[in-house]
Amino acid sequence: MIRSSPPAVELQHDIKGRSLWQDAVRRLARNRAAVASMIVLAVIALLAVFAPMLSPHPYDEIYWDRIQMPPDFANGHWFGTDSNGRDLFVRTLYGARVSLMVGVLATAVSLVIGVIYGAVAGFVGGRVDDIMMRLVDILYALPFMFFVILLMVMFGRNIFLIFVALGAVEWLTMARIVRGQTLSIKHRPFIEAAHACGVTRTGIIFRHIIPNVLGPVIVYVTLTVPQVIMTESFISFLGLGVQEPLTSWGVLIAEGARLMEAAPWLLVFPATLLALTLFAFNFIGDGLRDALDPKDR
Amino acid sequence: MAARIMIAFAARRCLSALPTLLIVITLAFFMMRLAPGGPFDQERALPPEIERNVLAAYNLDQPLWRQYLDYLADLTRGDFGPSFKYRDFTVAELIANGFPASLQIGGLAMLCAIVFGVGLGTVAALHQNSPLDYTVMTFAMTGIAVPNFVMAPLLTLLFGVYLSLLPVAGWGDGAWANKLLPVIALALPQVAYIARLTRGSMIEVLNSNYIRTARAKGLREGLVVTRHAVKGALLPVVSYLGPATAAVATGSVVIETIFDIPGTGRYFVEGALNRDYPLVMGVVVFYAAMIIALNLAVDLLYGLMDPKLRRP
C-alpha cells in the first residue's frame, strides 16, 4: 500500500527533508553545550555497554573484607564499595545500563503511540479528532505518577512493566504536539498532490505526514528521555523499581542517601552520573530546538 | 453578557472534572483489587474460618462490583473506610492528621515556585543574553536536571551534616528550620520550569506590538513591564500551574519520606506496600480530587485572563 506512492513525490520530499536536516546539523554543531553533552552521553553509554570489561570486579560479587570502603585505586574500587561490600563503580555502570535502557525504550513506546495517535487525530479531523483529543485531555488530568507507583507495587517489580507504564504516561504530550503539527501541514500542496496521485490515507499519514512532523517530535523525544530516566529513578528510589542484585541509579541514590553521613561517596557518584546524564539530554534537547526552529535565526 | 459566558465556561469545566475523578477512583480501585496478593496474606496462612471472618469484617467477601459500588456510596458520605494497617484509625483520620504538614510544605513550595520562578524569569528576560541571564538559566537548568530526590539528600548533606546549620530531618512541630530544606527541595524544579517559561514568554511579549505602543507613548520601562507585559507573559505560567501542582503533590511523597515529615504523602507508598487498600485509595482519591480542583481553579483563572478561551 505504502509502496504505491509514486517516486516523483517521494524524491521531492527527500530533497527538501535533507537540506533542512543538514542545516539543523550545522547549527547544532555550533552549539557547544549540545556538542559537549553528546560527547558526555556517548562516554556514559560506552561505559555502560562495556561495564563488565572495565573493572576487575563483577557487579554482584560481595567482598566481605571490604565493606563500605572509600574509593581506592590500589584495589580497583574506583568509586569505593557499598554496604554489602560490592564494587560501586561497576554497580553504577550497571545502573546506567538500566536507566538508559528504560529511558530509551519507554520513550520509544511513547513515541510510537503518541505519533500515530496524534497524526491520525489531526489528519482525520472532525468528530474523531474531538473524541480522541478529549480522551487525551481527561488522561492528562490524572495524577499518573500515583498510578505508575500503584502498578509497580501491585504487579511486582518487573522491568518490562516499567517500560510500558512510563511509555503509556509520556505519550500524551507527544500526541498533542504531533496533532498540532499535522493540522498545520495537512492542507499544504504536497499532501494534496499525494491525494491526487491516489495515495491512500494510511499511506499519506505514514509516508508524508509523519516524516514532516519529525522536527518537533525529535526535540520532544530528547526531552522525554531524561524525564523517563528521572521517573524510573524516582520509582527505584522509593524501592519499587528493579530488584537486587541488579540495580539502577535510583536504587543506588536511595542507599547513598541512607548512608550519606558515614559514606558520602555512595551518594555522590551515582547522583553525579544521573545529574550529568539528565543535563546532557536537556542541553541536547534545547540545542535541537534552537537548531530546528527557523524563527530563532 | 460577559459574566454569563464566564459562568457557562466555569460550569462546563466543573462538569468535566467529575468524570475525571470517577475515572481515577475506578482505575485505582480495580488496579489494586486485580493485583495478586491481599492485605491479609501472611507467611503462615490463617485458618480458613478466621480468614473468612476477617474478610467478612471488611466486606472483602462480597463480589467486586458490589465492593466498588459500596465504596463509591461511602465516598459520597465522606467515609474513606477503615485502615487495614492502623487498626485504630479510619483513613479519613489518617489523612486529616497528615494533611496540615503536607499542605504547609506543598503550599510553601508552590508559593516559592511562583514568586521566585516568575521573578527570576522576568529578570532574565529583561537582561536577555547578559551574564545575569546566563546565571539564571544555568540555575534553572540545574533545577530541572537534578531531581528532587537527589537534591534533598545533597542539601541535607551540605546544610545538615557538614555545616550543621539546619536539622537533617523531622518535623519539630512545624519549626521554620525544619521546613526550609524540604520546601527548597520540593520547589526547586518548579522554580526552574516557571523561570524558563516566564523568560520565554516574556521575551516574546516584549517584542510584540502592544508593548511597542506602550513604549512609544512614553511609558516608563518599569511600568511597561508591570502594567502590560506581565499579564500576557504569565499566561503560559498559569497554564503550567496545574501540572506543577501534580508534580509537587507527587514529589511530596518522596520528600516527606526523606525528611521524615508526618504528612499524607508518605502513607501512599507505605499503604501500597502493605496492601492497605482503603488507605491507598483514600490518599489517591484525596490527592486526585485536590489536583483536579486546583486544575479547575487554574482553568478558570486562565479563562479570566485570556478572553480568547471564553467561546461558548
XYZ file of C-alpha atoms in Angstrom:
609
model
C 0.000 0.000 0.000
C 2.751 2.352 1.012
C 4.870 1.282 -1.943
C 2.241 2.525 -4.353
C 3.318 6.121 -3.744
C 4.889 7.439 -6.970
C 8.647 8.031 -6.917
C 8.410 11.659 -8.013
C 6.632 12.720 -4.833
C 8.986 10.769 -2.686
C 12.052 12.251 -4.342
C 10.811 15.754 -3.837
C 10.211 15.295 -0.162
C 13.565 13.561 0.263
C 15.478 16.510 -1.076
C 13.521 19.024 0.963
C 13.982 16.958 4.110
C 17.713 16.600 3.753
C 18.515 20.240 3.287
C 16.526 21.095 6.408
C 18.343 18.437 8.368
C 21.761 19.417 7.067
C 21.020 22.941 8.131
C 19.965 21.764 11.564
C 23.056 19.598 11.989
C 25.272 22.540 11.112
C 23.540 24.736 13.674
C 23.689 22.034 16.281
C 27.411 21.515 15.712
C 27.961 25.178 16.566
C 26.154 24.817 19.902
C 28.955 23.989 22.312
C 26.793 22.864 25.205
C 24.946 20.431 22.938
C 28.136 19.020 21.400
C 29.765 18.589 24.807
C 26.578 16.922 26.027
C 26.640 14.475 23.139
C 30.218 13.549 23.972
C 29.349 13.102 27.649
C 26.380 10.919 26.742
C 28.420 8.853 24.318
C 31.037 8.259 27.012
C 28.413 7.249 29.573
C 26.716 4.956 27.056
C 30.024 3.310 26.105
C 30.924 2.883 29.784
C 27.540 1.280 30.369
C 27.869 -1.068 27.411
C 31.385 -2.190 28.245
C 30.881 -2.140 32.016
C 31.882 -5.764 32.681
C 35.186 -5.326 30.823
C 36.183 -2.098 32.527
C 36.523 -3.285 36.072
C 38.188 -6.309 37.645
C 35.100 -6.764 39.838
C 31.750 -8.361 38.943
C 28.684 -6.299 39.850
C 27.249 -8.808 42.335
C 30.457 -10.096 43.988
C 30.485 -9.471 47.723
C 33.868 -8.722 49.276
C 33.404 -9.463 52.951
C 36.658 -7.813 53.931
C 35.926 -4.546 52.058
C 32.560 -3.384 53.299
C 31.736 0.297 52.738
C 35.297 1.243 51.811
C 36.021 4.708 50.378
C 37.353 4.974 46.796
C 40.702 3.236 46.482
C 42.705 2.994 43.283
C 45.048 0.319 44.578
C 42.439 -2.473 44.583
C 40.362 -1.263 41.634
C 37.397 0.048 43.662
C 37.452 3.438 41.941
C 34.146 4.527 43.459
C 34.581 2.543 46.702
C 32.331 -0.286 47.862
C 28.757 -0.312 49.146
C 27.411 -1.510 52.482
C 27.334 -5.065 51.159
C 30.952 -4.952 50.048
C 30.191 -4.707 46.339
C 32.146 -2.538 43.915
C 30.311 0.766 43.407
C 31.949 1.640 40.082
C 30.622 -1.444 38.346
C 27.260 -1.149 40.071
C 26.925 2.472 38.984
C 27.612 1.455 35.381
C 25.086 -1.371 35.598
C 22.680 1.226 36.952
C 23.470 3.315 33.883
C 22.510 0.334 31.700
C 19.111 0.044 33.340
C 18.459 3.782 33.420
C 19.478 4.404 29.801
C 17.624 1.347 28.563
C 14.452 2.318 30.384
C 14.834 5.886 29.126
C 15.230 4.894 25.504
C 12.699 2.055 25.387
C 9.945 3.819 27.301
C 10.446 6.878 25.120
C 10.204 4.636 22.061
C 6.899 3.269 23.342
C 5.585 6.780 23.905
C 6.921 7.844 20.516
C 5.095 5.116 18.611
C 1.797 5.594 20.433
C 1.949 9.388 20.506
C 2.976 9.950 16.898
C 0.436 7.580 15.398
C -2.356 8.775 17.691
C -1.621 12.446 17.094
C -1.194 12.068 13.344
C -4.421 10.123 12.963
C -6.390 12.571 15.136
C -5.018 15.579 13.288
C -5.340 14.106 9.808
C -8.782 12.564 10.113
C -10.144 15.583 11.995
C -13.797 16.247 12.758
C -15.596 14.207 15.352
C -12.878 11.544 15.527
C -10.372 14.249 16.396
C -12.694 15.705 19.043
C -13.177 12.364 20.758
C -9.522 11.370 20.572
C -8.258 14.646 21.972
C -10.934 14.786 24.669
C -9.632 11.419 25.834
C -6.119 12.870 25.976
C -7.445 15.831 27.980
C -9.036 13.505 30.527
C -5.930 11.340 30.830
C -3.858 14.492 31.222
C -5.706 15.422 34.374
C -4.962 12.087 36.083
C -2.188 12.036 38.666
C -0.220 9.466 36.693
C 2.730 9.020 38.989
C 0.382 7.538 41.547
C -0.793 5.001 39.020
C 2.716 4.090 37.950
C 3.634 3.552 41.586
C 0.483 1.513 42.181
C 1.248 -0.584 39.133
C 4.762 -1.291 40.357
C 3.641 -2.174 43.849
C 0.734 -4.326 42.850
C 2.173 -6.219 39.927
C 5.687 -6.692 41.171
C 8.946 -5.130 40.147
C 9.015 -6.077 36.542
C 11.353 -4.056 34.370
C 9.166 -4.686 31.329
C 6.260 -3.156 33.204
C 8.304 -0.019 33.845
C 8.777 0.476 30.091
C 5.104 0.058 29.370
C 3.906 2.137 32.306
C 6.245 5.047 31.610
C 5.662 4.875 27.875
C 1.934 4.870 28.437
C 2.247 8.011 30.567
C 4.538 10.009 28.323
C 2.708 9.695 25.001
C 0.065 12.298 25.808
C 2.190 15.363 25.169
C 3.674 13.702 22.107
C 0.192 13.136 20.701
C -0.719 16.785 21.269
C 2.426 18.047 19.583
C 2.025 15.749 16.584
C -1.635 16.645 16.202
C -0.840 20.345 16.198
C 1.858 19.867 13.600
C -0.371 17.652 11.483
C -3.124 20.257 11.471
C -0.647 22.844 10.283
C 0.564 20.809 7.297
C -2.421 18.769 6.228
C -3.696 21.360 3.767
C -0.311 22.005 2.217
C 0.062 21.368 -1.527
C 2.274 18.287 -1.224
C -0.407 16.482 0.749
C -2.968 17.418 -1.885
C -0.563 16.189 -4.529
C -0.324 12.859 -2.741
C -4.119 12.675 -2.622
C -4.242 13.432 -6.328
C -1.720 10.708 -7.035
C -4.041 8.237 -5.345
C -2.044 7.585 -2.181
C -4.284 6.049 0.490
C -4.974 7.848 3.759
C -2.800 5.406 5.678
C -0.088 5.947 3.108
C -0.305 9.709 3.462
C -0.159 9.554 7.244
C 2.891 7.297 7.366
C 4.660 8.485 4.228
C 4.023 12.195 4.184
C 2.592 13.482 7.448
C 4.806 11.707 9.952
C 8.156 12.379 8.240
C 7.277 16.055 8.077
C 6.355 16.483 11.720
C 9.523 14.798 12.949
C 11.358 18.021 13.830
C 9.390 18.982 16.957
C 8.982 15.296 17.751
C 12.738 14.748 17.910
C 13.119 17.745 20.182
C 10.445 16.391 22.454
C 11.996 12.924 22.397
C 15.291 14.245 23.704
C 13.392 15.984 26.464
C 11.298 12.896 27.230
C 14.258 10.578 27.721
C 15.586 12.459 30.767
C 12.087 12.718 32.152
C 11.639 8.967 31.887
C 15.052 8.317 33.413
C 14.127 10.631 36.253
C 10.799 8.897 36.780
C 12.402 5.451 36.762
C 14.960 6.638 39.298
C 12.165 8.102 41.369
C 10.355 4.767 41.401
C 13.564 2.902 42.189
C 14.334 5.424 44.881
C 11.069 4.517 46.577
C 12.216 0.889 46.452
C 9.749 -0.160 43.771
C 11.977 -0.451 40.709
C 14.456 -3.110 39.642
C 15.336 -5.894 42.030
C 18.607 -6.927 43.670
C 21.253 -7.838 42.715
C 20.511 -5.745 39.625
C 20.479 -2.072 40.301
C 19.628 1.330 38.889
C 20.664 4.854 39.712
C 17.569 5.424 41.792
C 18.344 2.381 43.959
C 21.958 3.473 44.407
C 20.949 7.031 45.266
C 18.425 5.758 47.799
C 21.100 3.704 49.523
C 23.569 6.574 49.274
C 21.052 8.915 50.868
C 20.528 6.479 53.706
C 24.251 6.176 54.440
C 25.465 9.605 53.371
C 26.777 10.641 56.758
C 29.082 7.647 57.010
C 29.814 7.079 53.337
C 29.126 10.151 51.184
C 30.689 8.536 48.081
C 27.736 6.170 47.883
C 25.513 9.152 47.202
C 27.861 11.412 45.295
C 28.920 9.110 42.439
C 25.523 7.790 41.304
C 23.904 11.192 41.864
C 26.578 12.908 39.775
C 26.206 10.440 36.924
C 22.430 10.753 36.945
C 22.626 14.537 37.009
C 25.231 14.544 34.196
C 23.004 12.372 32.026
C 19.942 14.493 32.672
C 21.910 17.689 31.999
C 23.242 16.248 28.754
C 19.832 15.247 27.422
C 18.330 18.597 28.367
C 21.136 20.542 26.677
C 20.814 18.425 23.538
C 17.048 18.937 23.537
C 17.448 22.697 23.910
C 20.150 22.723 21.229
C 17.970 20.750 18.835
C 15.043 23.057 19.447
C 17.174 26.059 18.581
C 18.659 24.260 15.578
C 15.304 23.201 14.164
C 13.449 26.424 14.852
C 13.872 28.752 11.879
C 12.154 31.559 13.783
C 15.133 31.832 16.066
C 17.623 32.783 13.360
C -23.163 39.245 28.989
C -19.509 38.617 29.678
C -20.399 37.346 33.132
C -22.872 34.865 31.677
C -20.332 33.485 29.238
C -17.859 33.200 32.084
C -20.350 31.304 34.262
C -21.173 28.934 31.412
C -17.465 28.343 30.898
C -16.997 27.637 34.612
C -19.964 25.271 34.688
C -18.672 23.347 31.668
C -15.286 22.941 33.303
C -16.793 21.810 36.601
C -18.880 19.188 34.822
C -15.839 17.752 33.089
C -13.983 17.439 36.397
C -16.401 14.894 37.852
C -15.910 12.148 35.236
C -12.159 12.570 35.612
C -12.399 11.943 39.336
C -14.634 8.947 38.710
C -12.079 7.518 36.282
C -9.339 7.957 38.881
C -11.373 6.164 41.525
C -12.388 3.339 39.192
C -8.887 2.793 37.816
C -7.261 2.815 41.227
C -9.892 0.559 42.726
C -9.730 -2.159 40.112
C -5.962 -1.958 39.654
C -5.484 -2.716 43.313
C -8.045 -5.472 43.506
C -6.891 -7.260 40.365
C -3.293 -7.393 41.569
C -2.076 -10.635 43.088
C -1.713 -10.724 46.882
C -4.148 -9.500 49.536
C -3.914 -7.433 52.702
C -4.172 -10.461 54.977
C -1.713 -12.736 53.189
C 0.901 -13.731 55.690
C 3.761 -16.153 55.892
C 1.536 -18.557 57.729
C -1.910 -18.999 56.287
C -4.786 -18.175 58.617
C -7.234 -20.949 59.444
C -9.982 -20.779 56.791
C -12.803 -19.851 59.158
C -10.812 -16.974 60.695
C -9.822 -15.729 57.258
C -13.482 -15.819 56.267
C -14.420 -13.762 59.287
C -11.671 -11.203 58.693
C -12.677 -10.802 55.055
C -16.321 -10.510 56.036
C -15.497 -7.849 58.622
C -14.015 -5.659 55.897
C -16.639 -6.615 53.275
C -13.925 -8.238 51.182
C -16.056 -11.366 50.712
C -18.575 -9.515 48.541
C -18.363 -9.623 44.767
C -16.022 -6.992 43.367
C -18.666 -4.836 41.684
C -20.591 -4.765 44.981
C -17.488 -3.592 46.875
C -16.924 -0.959 44.218
C -20.460 0.432 44.457
C -20.297 0.360 48.256
C -17.024 2.252 48.173
C -18.481 4.914 45.880
C -21.528 5.222 48.128
C -19.292 5.598 51.192
C -17.173 8.201 49.437
C -20.153 10.429 48.756
C -20.697 10.468 52.519
C -17.052 11.375 53.092
C -16.326 7.936 54.516
C -12.989 6.570 53.303
C -13.308 3.369 55.329
C -11.028 1.923 57.998
C -7.292 1.417 57.571
C -6.208 -2.236 57.473
C -2.810 -1.486 58.938
C -3.501 1.202 61.519
C -6.404 -0.612 63.118
C -7.359 2.215 65.454
C -7.765 4.854 62.777
C -10.060 5.491 59.867
C -8.449 6.561 56.621
C -10.135 9.939 56.886
C -8.477 10.467 60.294
C -5.049 9.491 58.968
C -5.387 11.866 56.031
C -6.668 14.641 58.276
C -3.754 14.104 60.678
C -1.147 14.291 57.945
C -2.651 16.978 55.789
C -1.619 20.118 57.728
C 2.061 19.240 57.379
C 1.675 18.275 53.706
C -0.273 21.417 52.950
C 2.327 23.649 54.570
C 5.221 22.037 52.721
C 3.381 21.851 49.406
C 1.792 25.282 49.661
C 5.056 26.971 50.591
C 6.804 25.154 47.747
C 4.196 26.332 45.227
C 4.400 29.865 46.586
C 8.208 29.845 46.276
C 7.942 28.370 42.790
C 5.627 31.133 41.578
C 7.355 34.052 43.298
C 10.943 33.071 42.519
C 10.146 31.461 39.175
C 8.318 34.487 37.793
C 10.814 36.875 39.377
C 13.911 35.142 38.037
C 12.343 34.554 34.626
C 11.378 38.227 34.292
C 14.819 39.413 35.364
C 16.436 37.052 32.852
C 14.128 38.214 30.057
C 14.786 41.889 30.783
C 18.529 41.287 30.620
C 18.483 38.850 27.723
C 21.918 37.410 26.831
C 23.633 39.187 29.710
C 25.689 37.330 32.355
C 22.703 37.691 34.670
C 20.504 35.888 32.132
C 23.013 33.071 31.765
C 23.323 32.683 35.528
C 19.569 32.413 35.966
C 19.256 29.948 33.090
C 22.115 27.795 34.392
C 20.393 27.742 37.744
C 17.132 26.793 36.059
C 18.821 24.025 34.104
C 20.235 22.670 37.373
C 16.801 22.719 38.931
C 15.366 20.786 36.002
C 18.188 18.271 35.611
C 18.735 17.423 39.271
C 15.657 15.562 40.558
C 14.298 16.469 43.993
C 15.168 13.094 45.474
C 18.815 13.801 44.640
C 18.664 17.447 45.646
C 17.117 16.646 49.030
C 19.913 14.374 50.327
C 22.598 16.643 48.843
C 21.097 19.668 50.602
C 20.866 17.694 53.820
C 24.463 16.575 53.474
C 25.623 20.145 52.918
C 23.480 22.170 55.348
C 22.577 19.499 57.848
C 25.702 17.394 58.176
C 28.710 19.433 57.058
C 27.599 22.937 58.029
C 25.255 21.813 60.841
C 23.023 24.814 60.169
C 19.696 23.056 59.805
C 18.077 19.924 61.154
C 18.690 16.840 58.996
C 15.116 15.558 59.215
C 11.985 15.593 61.341
C 9.137 17.977 61.709
C 9.881 19.681 65.063
C 6.201 20.658 65.355
C 6.459 22.757 62.242
C 9.526 24.831 63.146
C 10.806 27.022 60.294
C 14.226 25.426 60.369
C 12.653 22.030 59.753
C 10.573 23.264 56.849
C 13.324 25.070 54.977
C 15.129 22.171 53.311
C 12.036 20.169 52.310
C 10.417 23.262 50.813
C 13.568 24.132 48.869
C 13.964 20.585 47.568
C 10.322 20.425 46.551
C 10.217 23.897 45.000
C 13.491 23.950 43.048
C 12.381 22.027 39.940
C 9.209 24.095 39.739
C 11.103 27.363 40.248
C 13.281 26.268 37.361
C 10.424 25.370 34.996
C 8.491 28.517 35.783
C 11.591 30.679 35.358
C 12.204 29.206 31.906
C 8.574 29.529 30.892
C 8.398 33.122 32.111
C 11.620 34.071 30.374
C 10.489 32.626 27.053
C 7.039 34.166 27.023
C 8.273 37.473 28.461
C 10.788 37.818 25.627
C 8.059 37.097 23.102
C 5.657 39.566 24.697
C 8.294 42.294 24.968
C 8.735 42.068 21.191
C 5.023 42.383 20.464
C 3.235 45.354 19.008
C 1.257 46.447 22.029
C 4.438 46.714 24.078
C 5.971 48.834 21.326
C 2.884 51.057 21.522
C 3.205 51.352 25.284
C 6.842 52.327 24.918
C 6.074 54.717 22.073
C 3.579 56.639 24.162
C 6.418 57.284 26.595
C 5.585 54.888 29.422
C 8.484 54.150 31.741
C 10.058 50.719 31.177
C 9.160 49.576 34.684
C 5.503 50.366 34.103
C 5.578 48.770 30.653
C 6.660 45.538 32.286
C 4.448 45.563 35.365
C 1.333 47.019 33.768
C 1.363 45.482 30.285
C 3.906 42.745 29.737
C 3.442 40.659 32.889
C -0.201 39.829 32.261
C 0.419 38.496 28.786
C 3.644 36.766 29.748
C 2.044 34.960 32.663
C -0.485 33.014 30.567
C 1.808 30.028 29.933
C 2.832 30.104 33.588
C -0.783 29.992 34.727
C -1.490 27.028 32.482
C 1.575 25.285 33.897
C 0.303 25.643 37.469
C -1.913 22.561 37.034
C 0.938 20.191 36.141
C 3.087 21.948 38.751
C 0.581 21.115 41.465
C 0.580 17.492 40.388
C 4.386 17.436 40.400
C 4.550 18.981 43.873
C 1.972 16.501 45.178
C 3.916 13.578 43.736
C 7.211 14.995 44.897
C 5.883 15.374 48.408
C 5.568 11.586 48.603
C 9.329 11.233 48.409
C 10.250 14.467 50.180
C 8.103 13.547 53.171
C 9.804 10.164 53.301
C 13.324 11.607 53.079
C 12.771 14.302 55.685
C 10.559 12.168 57.869
C 7.670 14.600 57.791
C 4.364 13.367 59.244
C 2.352 14.213 56.127
C -0.204 12.457 53.958
C 2.124 11.590 51.082
C 4.191 9.034 52.923
C 1.052 6.977 53.639
C 0.763 6.324 49.940
C 3.886 4.206 49.420
C 3.585 2.686 52.863
C -0.051 1.759 52.277
C 0.657 0.385 48.821
C 3.415 -1.858 50.154
C 1.137 -3.164 52.928
C -1.830 -3.590 50.537
C -3.785 -1.346 52.815
C -6.466 -0.862 50.131
C -8.593 1.793 51.826
C -5.568 3.854 52.854
C -4.043 3.861 49.353
C -7.413 4.520 47.770
C -8.049 7.297 50.244
C -4.739 9.005 49.532
C -5.115 8.622 45.749
C -8.679 9.936 45.759
C -7.770 12.775 48.089
C -4.748 13.872 46.054
C -6.579 13.399 42.758
C -9.517 15.460 43.966
C -7.141 18.160 45.109
C -5.191 18.176 41.846
C -8.365 18.203 39.769
C -9.849 21.010 41.867
C -6.686 23.080 41.517
C -6.582 22.360 37.781
C -10.129 23.620 37.621
C -9.187 26.774 39.506
C -6.258 27.279 37.153
C -8.518 26.794 34.124
C -10.938 29.407 35.427
C -8.114 31.801 36.165
C -6.828 31.220 32.649
C -10.295 31.859 31.284
C -10.419 35.147 33.188
C -7.039 36.191 31.844
C -7.418 35.034 28.255
C -10.684 36.200 26.667
C -9.997 34.094 23.545
C -10.863 30.993 25.569
C -14.360 32.048 26.549
C -16.134 30.844 23.440
C -19.496 29.250 24.308
